[in-house]
Tab-separated table of C-alpha atoms and ligand atoms in Angstrom:
chain	number	residue	atom	x	y	z
A	1100	MET	CA	-3.365	28.806	46.138
A	1101	ASP	CA	-0.109	28.639	48.102
A	1102	GLY	CA	2.992	30.044	46.481
A	1103	ASN	CA	3.783	30.363	42.814
A	1104	ILE	CA	2.112	27.826	40.536
A	1105	PHE	CA	5.393	27.049	38.757
A	1106	GLU	CA	7.203	26.164	41.960
A	1107	LYS	CA	5.995	22.588	42.232
A	1108	ILE	CA	7.099	21.647	38.725
A	1109	LEU	CA	10.334	23.601	38.944
A	1110	GLY	CA	11.373	21.722	42.054
A	1111	GLN	CA	10.778	18.318	40.427
A	1112	ASP	CA	13.704	16.140	39.557
A	1113	CYS	CA	14.418	16.373	35.888
A	1114	LEU	CA	15.692	13.305	34.090
A	1115	PHE	CA	17.272	15.371	31.314
A	1116	VAL	CA	20.623	17.075	31.703
A	1117	ASP	CA	20.379	18.688	28.303
A	1118	ARG	CA	17.070	18.426	26.452
A	1119	ARG	CA	18.599	19.933	23.351
A	1120	ALA	CA	20.434	16.675	22.752
A	1121	PHE	CA	17.072	15.296	21.582
A	1122	ASP	CA	16.141	18.229	19.336
A	1123	HIS	CA	15.948	17.480	15.643
A	1124	ALA	CA	18.392	20.317	15.030
A	1125	PHE	CA	21.008	18.992	17.469
A	1126	GLU	CA	24.370	18.432	15.838
A	1127	PRO	CA	26.216	15.584	17.515
A	1128	THR	CA	29.999	15.559	17.403
A	1129	ARG	CA	30.143	11.808	16.920
A	1130	LEU	CA	28.219	9.952	14.253
A	1131	PRO	CA	28.329	6.211	14.902
A	1132	HIS	CA	28.077	3.945	11.841
A	1133	ARG	CA	28.486	6.729	9.323
A	1134	GLY	CA	32.288	6.615	9.107
A	1135	HIS	CA	32.199	5.426	5.525
A	1136	GLU	CA	29.788	8.168	4.404
A	1137	VAL	CA	31.773	10.859	6.246
A	1138	GLU	CA	34.936	9.620	4.606
A	1139	SER	CA	33.446	9.616	1.107
A	1140	LEU	CA	32.346	13.217	1.518
A	1141	VAL	CA	35.716	14.215	2.966
A	1142	ARG	CA	37.657	12.529	0.151
A	1143	ASN	CA	35.702	14.500	-2.387
A	1144	LEU	CA	35.459	17.839	-0.593
A	1145	VAL	CA	39.140	17.940	0.351
A	1146	ASP	CA	39.652	19.190	-3.205
A	1147	ALA	CA	38.125	22.493	-2.084
A	1148	LEU	CA	41.078	22.922	0.289
A	1149	ASN	CA	43.561	22.057	-2.443
A	1150	GLY	CA	42.132	24.685	-4.766
A	1151	HIS	CA	40.413	22.142	-7.054
A	1152	ILE	CA	36.736	21.612	-7.774
A	1153	PRO	CA	35.117	18.771	-5.828
A	1154	SER	CA	32.766	16.527	-7.829
A	1155	ASN	CA	29.061	17.157	-7.631
A	1156	MET	CA	27.406	14.516	-5.484
A	1157	LEU	CA	24.013	12.962	-4.906
A	1158	LEU	CA	23.281	11.493	-1.482
A	1159	TYR	CA	20.426	9.051	-1.160
A	1160	GLY	CA	18.855	7.253	1.766
A	1161	VAL	CA	15.599	6.607	3.610
A	1162	PRO	CA	14.327	9.274	6.023
A	1163	GLY	CA	16.292	9.434	9.264
A	1164	SER	CA	19.370	7.713	7.859
A	1165	GLY	CA	21.648	10.624	8.753
A	1166	LYS	CA	22.084	12.370	5.383
A	1167	THR	CA	21.528	15.893	6.684
A	1168	VAL	CA	23.421	15.471	9.927
A	1169	VAL	CA	26.434	13.867	8.219
A	1170	THR	CA	26.580	16.568	5.536
A	1171	ARG	CA	26.378	19.363	8.120
A	1172	PHE	CA	29.093	17.770	10.193
A	1173	VAL	CA	31.456	17.436	7.246
A	1174	LEU	CA	30.782	20.960	5.970
A	1175	GLY	CA	31.338	22.385	9.454
A	1176	GLN	CA	34.738	20.724	9.613
A	1177	LEU	CA	35.543	21.855	6.096
A	1178	LEU	CA	34.800	25.482	6.984
A	1179	ASP	CA	37.010	25.239	10.089
A	1180	LYS	CA	39.862	23.759	8.116
A	1181	GLY	CA	39.476	26.284	5.304
A	1182	GLU	CA	39.686	29.128	7.782
A	1183	GLU	CA	42.727	27.616	9.446
A	1184	MET	CA	44.461	27.239	6.078
A	1185	GLY	CA	43.373	30.637	4.778
A	1186	GLN	CA	41.477	28.966	1.900
A	1187	SER	CA	38.258	30.632	0.885
A	1188	VAL	CA	35.427	28.112	1.145
A	1189	GLU	CA	31.752	29.081	1.305
A	1190	THR	CA	28.936	26.642	2.017
A	1191	TYR	CA	25.196	27.050	1.558
A	1192	GLU	CA	22.578	24.678	2.877
A	1193	ILE	CA	19.221	25.093	1.216
A	1194	ASN	CA	16.240	23.038	2.292
A	1195	CYS	CA	14.251	22.684	-0.897
A	1196	ARG	CA	11.088	21.868	1.004
A	1197	ASN	CA	11.027	25.500	2.190
A	1198	VAL	CA	12.902	27.161	-0.640
A	1199	ASP	CA	11.275	25.534	-3.607
A	1200	THR	CA	11.572	27.787	-6.634
A	1201	LYS	CA	14.498	28.490	-8.884
A	1202	TYR	CA	14.311	32.199	-8.062
A	1203	ARG	CA	14.280	31.657	-4.298
A	1204	VAL	CA	17.204	29.241	-4.337
A	1205	VAL	CA	19.401	31.593	-6.376
A	1206	GLN	CA	18.240	34.597	-4.354
A	1207	THR	CA	19.039	32.847	-1.065
A	1208	ILE	CA	22.580	31.954	-2.110
A	1209	ALA	CA	23.280	35.345	-3.655
A	1210	SER	CA	21.940	37.158	-0.595
A	1211	LYS	CA	24.292	35.227	1.648
A	1212	LEU	CA	27.134	36.626	-0.441
A	1213	GLY	CA	25.823	40.201	-0.154
A	1214	ARG	CA	28.073	42.932	1.148
A	1215	ARG	CA	27.341	46.389	2.429
A	1216	GLY	CA	26.483	48.678	-0.468
A	1217	ASP	CA	25.071	45.877	-2.674
A	1218	THR	CA	21.580	46.340	-4.045
A	1219	PRO	CA	19.449	43.933	-1.994
A	1220	ILE	CA	17.861	41.218	-4.139
A	1221	PRO	CA	14.104	41.184	-3.488
A	1222	PHE	CA	12.295	37.932	-2.608
A	1223	THR	CA	10.439	38.196	-5.903
A	1224	GLY	CA	10.287	40.518	-8.847
A	1225	TRP	CA	13.593	40.430	-10.675
A	1226	PRO	CA	13.930	38.353	-13.833
A	1227	THR	CA	15.557	35.069	-12.769
A	1228	ASP	CA	18.429	35.577	-15.197
A	1229	ARG	CA	19.312	38.821	-13.489
A	1230	VAL	CA	19.479	37.100	-10.086
A	1231	LEU	CA	21.643	34.393	-11.631
A	1232	GLU	CA	24.025	36.994	-13.085
A	1233	GLU	CA	24.207	38.698	-9.708
A	1234	LEU	CA	25.007	35.352	-8.101
A	1235	ILE	CA	27.837	34.695	-10.539
A	1236	SER	CA	29.342	38.126	-10.011
A	1237	ARG	CA	29.115	37.828	-6.219
A	1238	MET	CA	30.658	34.349	-6.263
A	1239	ASP	CA	33.552	35.628	-8.340
A	1240	ARG	CA	33.959	38.617	-6.072
A	1241	ALA	CA	34.273	36.273	-3.074
A	1242	GLY	CA	36.539	33.855	-4.963
A	1243	GLY	CA	37.400	30.371	-3.670
A	1244	VAL	CA	35.145	27.326	-3.735
A	1245	HIS	CA	31.386	27.486	-3.148
A	1246	ILE	CA	29.615	24.357	-2.003
A	1247	ILE	CA	25.859	24.385	-2.463
A	1248	VAL	CA	23.861	21.731	-0.619
A	1249	LEU	CA	20.344	21.210	-1.908
A	1250	ASP	CA	18.673	19.136	0.789
A	1251	GLU	CA	15.411	17.339	-0.083
A	1252	ILE	CA	16.182	18.218	-3.701
A	1253	ASP	CA	13.343	16.006	-5.011
A	1254	ASN	CA	10.857	18.621	-3.733
A	1255	LEU	CA	12.450	21.276	-5.853
A	1256	VAL	CA	12.498	19.133	-8.966
A	1257	SER	CA	8.914	17.990	-8.632
A	1258	ARG	CA	7.707	21.558	-8.069
A	1259	ALA	CA	9.978	23.581	-10.279
A	1260	GLY	CA	11.513	21.135	-12.774
A	1261	ASP	CA	15.214	20.698	-13.407
A	1262	GLY	CA	15.967	24.131	-14.910
A	1263	LEU	CA	17.755	25.345	-11.808
A	1264	LEU	CA	19.905	22.223	-11.617
A	1265	TYR	CA	20.860	22.768	-15.219
A	1266	ASN	CA	21.961	26.322	-14.393
A	1267	LEU	CA	23.748	25.446	-11.185
A	1268	THR	CA	25.631	22.512	-12.668
A	1269	SER	CA	26.846	24.768	-15.487
A	1270	LEU	CA	27.956	27.620	-13.224
A	1271	ASN	CA	31.616	26.640	-13.484
A	1272	THR	CA	31.656	27.564	-17.150
A	1273	SER	CA	30.594	31.132	-16.272
A	1274	LEU	CA	32.676	31.594	-13.116
A	1275	ARG	CA	36.128	33.183	-13.657
A	1276	ASN	CA	37.513	33.636	-10.210
A	1277	SER	CA	35.743	30.950	-8.201
A	1278	ARG	CA	34.452	27.387	-8.429
A	1279	CYS	CA	31.258	25.720	-7.390
A	1280	CYS	CA	30.132	22.239	-6.389
A	1281	ILE	CA	26.599	20.934	-5.842
A	1282	ILE	CA	25.560	18.319	-3.315
A	1283	GLY	CA	21.989	17.081	-3.744
A	1284	ILE	CA	20.266	15.096	-0.990
A	1285	SER	CA	17.163	12.995	-1.548
A	1286	ASN	CA	15.222	10.204	0.093
A	1287	ASP	CA	13.682	9.273	-3.224
A	1288	LEU	CA	16.006	6.916	-5.053
A	1289	ASN	CA	14.168	7.403	-8.309
A	1290	PHE	CA	14.196	11.132	-8.394
A	1291	THR	CA	16.804	11.379	-11.151
A	1292	GLN	CA	14.226	9.841	-13.478
A	1293	GLN	CA	12.552	13.251	-13.490
A	1294	LEU	CA	15.758	14.883	-14.723
A	1295	ASP	CA	17.141	15.548	-18.148
A	1296	PRO	CA	19.949	12.968	-18.644
A	1297	ARG	CA	22.455	15.797	-19.107
A	1298	VAL	CA	21.570	17.192	-15.697
A	1299	THR	CA	21.763	13.742	-14.129
A	1300	SER	CA	25.207	13.041	-15.506
A	1301	ARG	CA	26.548	16.370	-14.262
A	1302	LEU	CA	24.872	16.171	-10.897
A	1303	SER	CA	25.609	12.606	-9.980
A	1304	GLN	CA	29.324	12.526	-10.652
A	1305	GLU	CA	29.476	10.637	-7.358
A	1306	ASP	CA	26.567	8.885	-5.669
A	1307	LEU	CA	26.520	8.014	-2.019
A	1308	VAL	CA	23.854	5.745	-0.573
A	1309	PHE	CA	23.067	5.845	3.146
A	1310	HIS	CA	21.777	2.369	3.996
A	1311	PRO	CA	18.968	2.144	6.571
A	1312	TYR	CA	20.190	1.595	10.120
A	1313	GLY	CA	19.652	-1.762	11.766
A	1314	ALA	CA	18.515	-2.051	15.388
A	1315	PRO	CA	22.051	-2.454	16.867
A	1316	GLU	CA	23.250	0.630	14.980
A	1317	ILE	CA	20.338	2.707	16.215
A	1318	GLN	CA	21.068	1.507	19.726
A	1319	ASP	CA	24.602	2.901	19.505
A	1320	ILE	CA	23.242	6.244	18.298
A	1321	LEU	CA	20.813	6.324	21.213
A	1322	SER	CA	23.525	5.434	23.738
A	1323	GLU	CA	25.551	8.448	22.645
A	1324	ARG	CA	22.564	10.750	23.167
A	1325	VAL	CA	21.772	9.202	26.518
A	1326	ASN	CA	25.290	10.087	27.652
A	1327	THR	CA	24.960	13.702	26.524
A	1328	GLY	CA	21.336	14.381	27.301
A	1329	LEU	CA	20.222	12.358	30.321
A	1330	ARG	CA	21.200	11.917	33.937
A	1331	GLU	CA	23.121	8.804	34.795
A	1332	ASP	CA	21.253	5.567	35.378
A	1333	VAL	CA	17.790	6.773	34.399
A	1334	ILE	CA	17.400	4.294	31.572
A	1335	GLU	CA	16.406	0.823	32.660
A	1336	GLU	CA	17.464	-2.339	30.917
A	1337	GLY	CA	15.744	-3.109	27.668
A	1338	VAL	CA	14.618	0.466	26.956
A	1339	LEU	CA	17.197	1.307	24.301
A	1340	GLU	CA	16.765	-2.143	22.769
A	1341	LEU	CA	13.020	-1.612	22.465
A	1342	CYS	CA	13.319	1.921	21.037
A	1343	SER	CA	15.848	0.692	18.481
A	1344	ALA	CA	13.830	-2.364	17.526
A	1345	LEU	CA	10.682	-0.296	16.984
A	1346	ALA	CA	12.558	2.287	14.907
A	1347	ALA	CA	14.337	-0.404	12.907
A	1348	GLN	CA	10.926	-1.706	11.875
A	1349	GLU	CA	10.196	1.799	10.607
A	1350	HIS	CA	12.800	1.499	7.846
A	1351	GLY	CA	15.684	2.117	10.282
A	1352	ASP	CA	14.804	5.702	11.102
A	1353	ALA	CA	17.138	7.209	13.726
A	1354	ARG	CA	14.875	10.254	14.065
A	1355	ARG	CA	12.002	8.021	15.084
A	1356	ALA	CA	14.199	6.267	17.673
A	1357	LEU	CA	15.323	9.564	19.200
A	1358	ASP	CA	11.730	10.817	19.329
A	1359	LEU	CA	10.609	7.598	21.003
A	1360	LEU	CA	13.314	7.872	23.614
A	1361	ARG	CA	12.650	11.559	24.293
A	1362	ILE	CA	8.911	10.997	24.718
A	1363	SER	CA	9.549	7.929	26.916
A	1364	VAL	CA	11.644	10.074	29.245
A	1365	GLN	CA	8.940	12.734	29.289
A	1366	LYS	CA	6.327	10.097	30.141
A	1367	ALA	CA	8.433	8.981	33.109
A	1368	GLU	CA	8.911	12.585	34.216
A	1369	GLN	CA	5.204	13.358	33.966
A	1370	ARG	CA	4.585	10.461	36.318
A	1371	SER	CA	7.331	11.693	38.672
A	1372	GLN	CA	9.241	8.459	38.144
A	1373	LYS	CA	12.991	8.397	38.500
A	1374	THR	CA	13.746	5.866	35.789
A	1375	VAL	CA	12.475	5.077	32.315
A	1376	ASP	CA	11.271	1.559	31.582
A	1377	ARG	CA	9.732	-0.322	28.699
A	1378	ARG	CA	6.192	0.665	29.626
A	1379	HIS	CA	7.128	4.287	29.008
A	1380	VAL	CA	8.404	3.312	25.567
A	1381	ARG	CA	5.087	1.626	24.766
A	1382	LEU	CA	3.237	4.763	25.856
A	1383	ALA	CA	5.557	6.880	23.737
A	1384	GLN	CA	5.012	4.603	20.758
A	1385	SER	CA	1.218	4.943	20.999
A	1386	GLN	CA	1.503	8.692	21.340
A	1387	LEU	CA	3.723	8.934	18.276
A	1388	GLU	CA	1.358	6.744	16.275
A	1389	TYR	CA	-1.590	8.786	17.448
A	1390	ASP	CA	0.148	12.070	16.615
A	1391	GLN	CA	1.108	10.768	13.203
A	1392	VAL	CA	-2.221	9.413	12.079
A	1393	THR	CA	-4.637	11.907	13.682
A	1394	PRO	CA	-3.903	14.937	11.486
A	1395	VAL	CA	-4.076	12.729	8.388
A	1396	LEU	CA	-7.470	11.329	9.369
A	1397	LYS	CA	-8.803	14.761	10.242
A	1398	THR	CA	-7.865	16.323	6.944
A	1399	LEU	CA	-9.019	13.542	4.601
A	1400	PRO	CA	-11.646	14.677	2.069
A	1401	LEU	CA	-15.207	13.502	2.761
A	1402	HIS	CA	-15.283	10.483	0.428
A	1403	GLN	CA	-11.968	9.152	1.741
A	1404	LYS	CA	-13.287	9.548	5.271
A	1405	LEU	CA	-16.387	7.618	4.239
A	1406	LEU	CA	-14.197	4.865	2.840
A	1407	VAL	CA	-12.192	4.637	6.060
A	1408	LEU	CA	-15.500	4.534	7.921
A	1409	ALA	CA	-16.676	1.667	5.700
A	1410	ILE	CA	-13.489	-0.301	6.295
A	1411	LYS	CA	-13.498	0.312	10.040
A	1412	LEU	CA	-17.158	-0.694	10.359
A	1413	ASN	CA	-16.393	-3.960	8.608
A	1414	GLU	CA	-13.319	-4.554	10.744
A	1415	ASP	CA	-15.204	-3.817	13.943
A	1416	ASN	CA	-17.610	-6.510	12.751
A	1417	GLY	CA	-14.774	-9.032	12.648
A	1418	MET	CA	-13.880	-8.830	8.939
A	1419	ARG	CA	-10.315	-8.888	7.635
A	1420	ASN	CA	-9.053	-8.641	4.054
A	1421	ILE	CA	-12.179	-6.826	3.013
A	1422	SER	CA	-12.917	-7.002	-0.693
A	1423	THR	CA	-13.345	-3.846	-2.749
A	1424	GLY	CA	-16.929	-4.928	-3.455
A	1425	GLU	CA	-17.753	-5.169	0.228
A	1426	THR	CA	-16.017	-1.862	0.958
A	1427	TYR	CA	-17.979	-0.239	-1.828
A	1428	ARG	CA	-21.283	-1.620	-0.549
A	1429	THR	CA	-20.769	-0.250	2.947
A	1430	TYR	CA	-19.451	3.016	1.549
A	1431	SER	CA	-22.532	3.539	-0.676
A	1432	ASP	CA	-24.725	2.660	2.268
A	1433	ALA	CA	-22.992	5.340	4.336
A	1434	CYS	CA	-23.395	7.861	1.500
A	1435	MET	CA	-27.104	7.111	1.361
A	1436	LYS	CA	-27.504	7.649	5.095
A	1437	ILE	CA	-26.172	11.185	4.799
A	1438	SER	CA	-27.743	11.898	1.387
A	1439	VAL	CA	-24.455	12.251	-0.434
A	1440	GLU	CA	-24.056	10.860	-3.933
A	1441	ALA	CA	-21.660	7.909	-4.017
A	1442	LEU	CA	-18.667	8.054	-6.363
A	1443	THR	CA	-18.182	5.394	-9.026
A	1444	PRO	CA	-16.392	2.108	-8.157
A	1445	ARG	CA	-13.551	3.126	-10.467
A	1446	ARG	CA	-13.037	6.396	-8.586
A	1447	ILE	CA	-13.226	4.558	-5.278
A	1448	SER	CA	-10.517	2.190	-6.415
A	1449	SER	CA	-8.184	5.116	-6.987
A	1450	LEU	CA	-9.130	6.687	-3.645
A	1451	LEU	CA	-8.232	3.374	-1.997
A	1452	ASN	CA	-4.810	3.596	-3.622
A	1453	GLU	CA	-4.389	7.091	-2.226
A	1454	LEU	CA	-5.310	5.907	1.272
A	1455	ASP	CA	-2.738	3.157	0.859
A	1456	THR	CA	-0.057	5.689	-0.068
A	1457	LEU	CA	-0.957	7.746	2.999
A	1458	GLY	CA	-0.448	4.645	5.153
A	1459	ILE	CA	-4.057	4.680	6.410
A	1460	ILE	CA	-4.935	1.336	4.844
A	1461	MET	CA	-3.071	-1.551	3.282
A	1462	ALA	CA	-4.464	-2.583	-0.062
A	1463	ARG	CA	-3.241	-5.628	-1.946
A	1464	ASN	CA	-4.179	-7.025	-5.276
A	1465	VAL	CA	-5.352	-10.614	-5.383
A	1466	SER	CA	-6.022	-12.625	-8.478
A	1467	LYS	CA	-9.520	-13.953	-8.928
A	1468	GLY	CA	-8.759	-16.645	-11.500
A	1469	ARG	CA	-9.273	-16.249	-15.268
A	1470	GLY	CA	-7.001	-13.219	-15.182
A	1471	GLY	CA	-9.435	-11.203	-13.043
A	1472	ARG	CA	-7.959	-9.125	-10.247
A	1473	SER	CA	-9.476	-7.558	-7.223
A	1474	LYS	CA	-8.228	-5.680	-4.196
A	1475	GLN	CA	-8.377	-6.586	-0.541
A	1476	VAL	CA	-8.023	-3.933	2.089
A	1477	ASN	CA	-7.208	-3.743	5.784
A	1478	SER	CA	-6.913	-0.608	7.858
A	1479	ALA	CA	-3.399	0.298	8.968
A	1480	ILE	CA	-4.527	2.568	11.769
A	1481	PRO	CA	-2.920	1.698	15.115
A	1482	LYS	CA	-5.208	-0.122	17.534
A	1483	GLY	CA	-5.335	2.608	20.170
A	1484	VAL	CA	-6.598	5.198	17.698
A	1485	ASP	CA	-10.379	5.647	17.454
A	1486	ALA	CA	-10.503	6.619	13.794
A	1487	ILE	CA	-14.280	6.978	13.574
A	1488	SER	CA	-14.452	9.468	16.462
A	1489	ILE	CA	-11.498	11.452	15.162
A	1490	MET	CA	-13.067	11.751	11.710
A	1491	GLY	CA	-16.475	12.453	13.248
A	1492	GLU	CA	-15.108	15.351	15.289
A	1493	SER	CA	-13.765	17.078	12.209
A	1494	GLU	CA	-16.686	16.167	9.912
A	1495	PRO	CA	-20.216	16.019	11.378
A	1496	LEU	CA	-21.449	13.999	8.374
A	1497	ILE	CA	-19.161	11.157	9.409
A	1498	ALA	CA	-20.497	11.233	12.941
A	1499	GLU	CA	-23.980	11.076	11.444
A	1500	ALA	CA	-23.103	8.238	9.069
A	1501	ALA	CA	-21.484	6.293	11.924
A	1502	LEU	CA	-24.749	6.330	13.887
A	1503	GLY	CA	-26.662	4.451	11.184
A	1504	ARG	CA	-27.351	0.717	11.138
A	1505	TYR	CA	-25.485	-1.291	8.552
A	1506	ASN	CA	-26.134	-4.645	7.074
A	1507	LEU	CA	-22.585	-5.983	7.278
A	1508	GLN	CA	-21.151	-9.287	6.197
A	1509	SER	CA	-19.402	-11.149	8.976
A	1510	GLN	CA	-16.323	-13.332	8.740
A	1511	LEU	CA	-17.175	-16.836	7.595
B	1487	LIG	N1	24.987	8.257	12.819
B	1487	LIG	C1	24.294	9.091	13.589
B	1487	LIG	N2	24.762	9.500	14.776
B	1487	LIG	C2	24.063	10.342	15.555
B	1487	LIG	N3	22.874	10.836	15.243
B	1487	LIG	C3	22.330	10.469	14.076
B	1487	LIG	C4	23.012	9.589	13.191
B	1487	LIG	N4	22.235	9.393	12.101
B	1487	LIG	C5	21.131	10.113	12.289
B	1487	LIG	N5	21.172	10.759	13.470
B	1487	LIG	C6	20.134	11.616	14.039
B	1487	LIG	O1	18.889	11.139	13.551
B	1487	LIG	C7	18.047	12.215	13.141
B	1487	LIG	C8	17.756	12.082	11.668
B	1487	LIG	O2	18.945	12.280	10.895
B	1487	LIG	P1	18.953	13.197	9.583
B	1487	LIG	O3	18.114	14.394	9.811
B	1487	LIG	O4	20.351	13.419	9.190
B	1487	LIG	O5	18.219	12.216	8.578
B	1487	LIG	P2	18.023	12.368	7.010
B	1487	LIG	O6	18.648	11.183	6.376
B	1487	LIG	O7	18.466	13.718	6.576
B	1487	LIG	O8	16.448	12.230	6.911
B	1487	LIG	P3	15.403	12.933	5.883
B	1487	LIG	O9	15.511	12.176	4.594
B	1487	LIG	O10	14.071	12.721	6.543
B	1487	LIG	O11	15.781	14.372	5.771
B	1487	LIG	C9	18.801	13.496	13.500
B	1487	LIG	O12	18.337	13.937	14.753
B	1487	LIG	C10	20.246	13.054	13.588
B	1487	LIG	O13	20.937	13.831	14.520
B	1488	LIG	MG1	17.414	15.386	5.951
């Protein structure tokens, strides 16, 4: 082989100027269409600079609506201003998906306040009350205002209950030389229903809802990133519109739009093309759909896989709105072919609900007259994804069941 194998690729024109602009962790300096949310946070948190205690806040909004990025931006500016004014402000951002126990949350915050000579707080092992006491004494030692952001707070509550929130929202009664404020972030609007009403009233002194972005708003967000991250004139007409429209359909998720755009550019690059057009967006969309649904299909338990198989077999035979009865018949047939005992119809009905929650199928209830109800199902797997093969690769029994002959109803 002539020369170094990296040479050819290295020499290729790159459409990106700065790929990092499309990273999930990128922190943009401008946040279009979030002026109101930024201002609400600023109005509250400015108290930290005036030596008062800001209210605790709860931020809500669908995934990708900018909750994390807006909060980080505001806290960054707050820290800068605090430093400039000589006001002691400390901020802590905890992602409760990763740090999901009371002990770990308190330990993480207290460790950030550690100084040389302090006894290190172990990751586990101390009684939680002792870690809490250590936190209080370290906060007081540092003085000033401490702002604790609990991102994806619903994860913490569903795993560990609301005990920690009770403790954290009462910290101000124990602190002598410092003050503390809690900002909770959630994409589950109903999460406060899991909380003790006393915790809710302390935590949600101010609520801030991030509405889902519409397509034109997403387009503005994308335009900003194009300016920072891509070479000039690589995006053809209609590309940003299409990315935004597709992401707006997905509950207005800016993350999805940025991913679509990034993958579209990569698709163009892989084909050594100098501009990105709508075909690249379509390719990117199928890849994203494929990447999203494949791991779910692969990891489904056997009986759910068999159910998906039953639905797909019926759909491949031209059926739509397949009744639960029909699904069950094909499913039991499949079970028989691989000598597995079929589950009861009642159990299957609840498995269908689970598949619906996972977004693999769409199930809807229809009334059957005389108060009777039944379910109709359709698969929600994108067209380009060969669900049966994917499931068959990860579970040989499915491959075996798929080979059998079925006596299927066809569409009337
Ligand atoms: N107004 C905006 N301007 C620029 N970028 C934005 C804006 N809103 C969101 N983004 C970008 O979209 C992506 C998703 O935003 P973010 O992570 O803040 O969403 P989120 O509401 O926290 O979602 P989740 O509930 O899933 O955590 C990030 O890459 C972020 O930079
Ligand atoms: Mg977030």
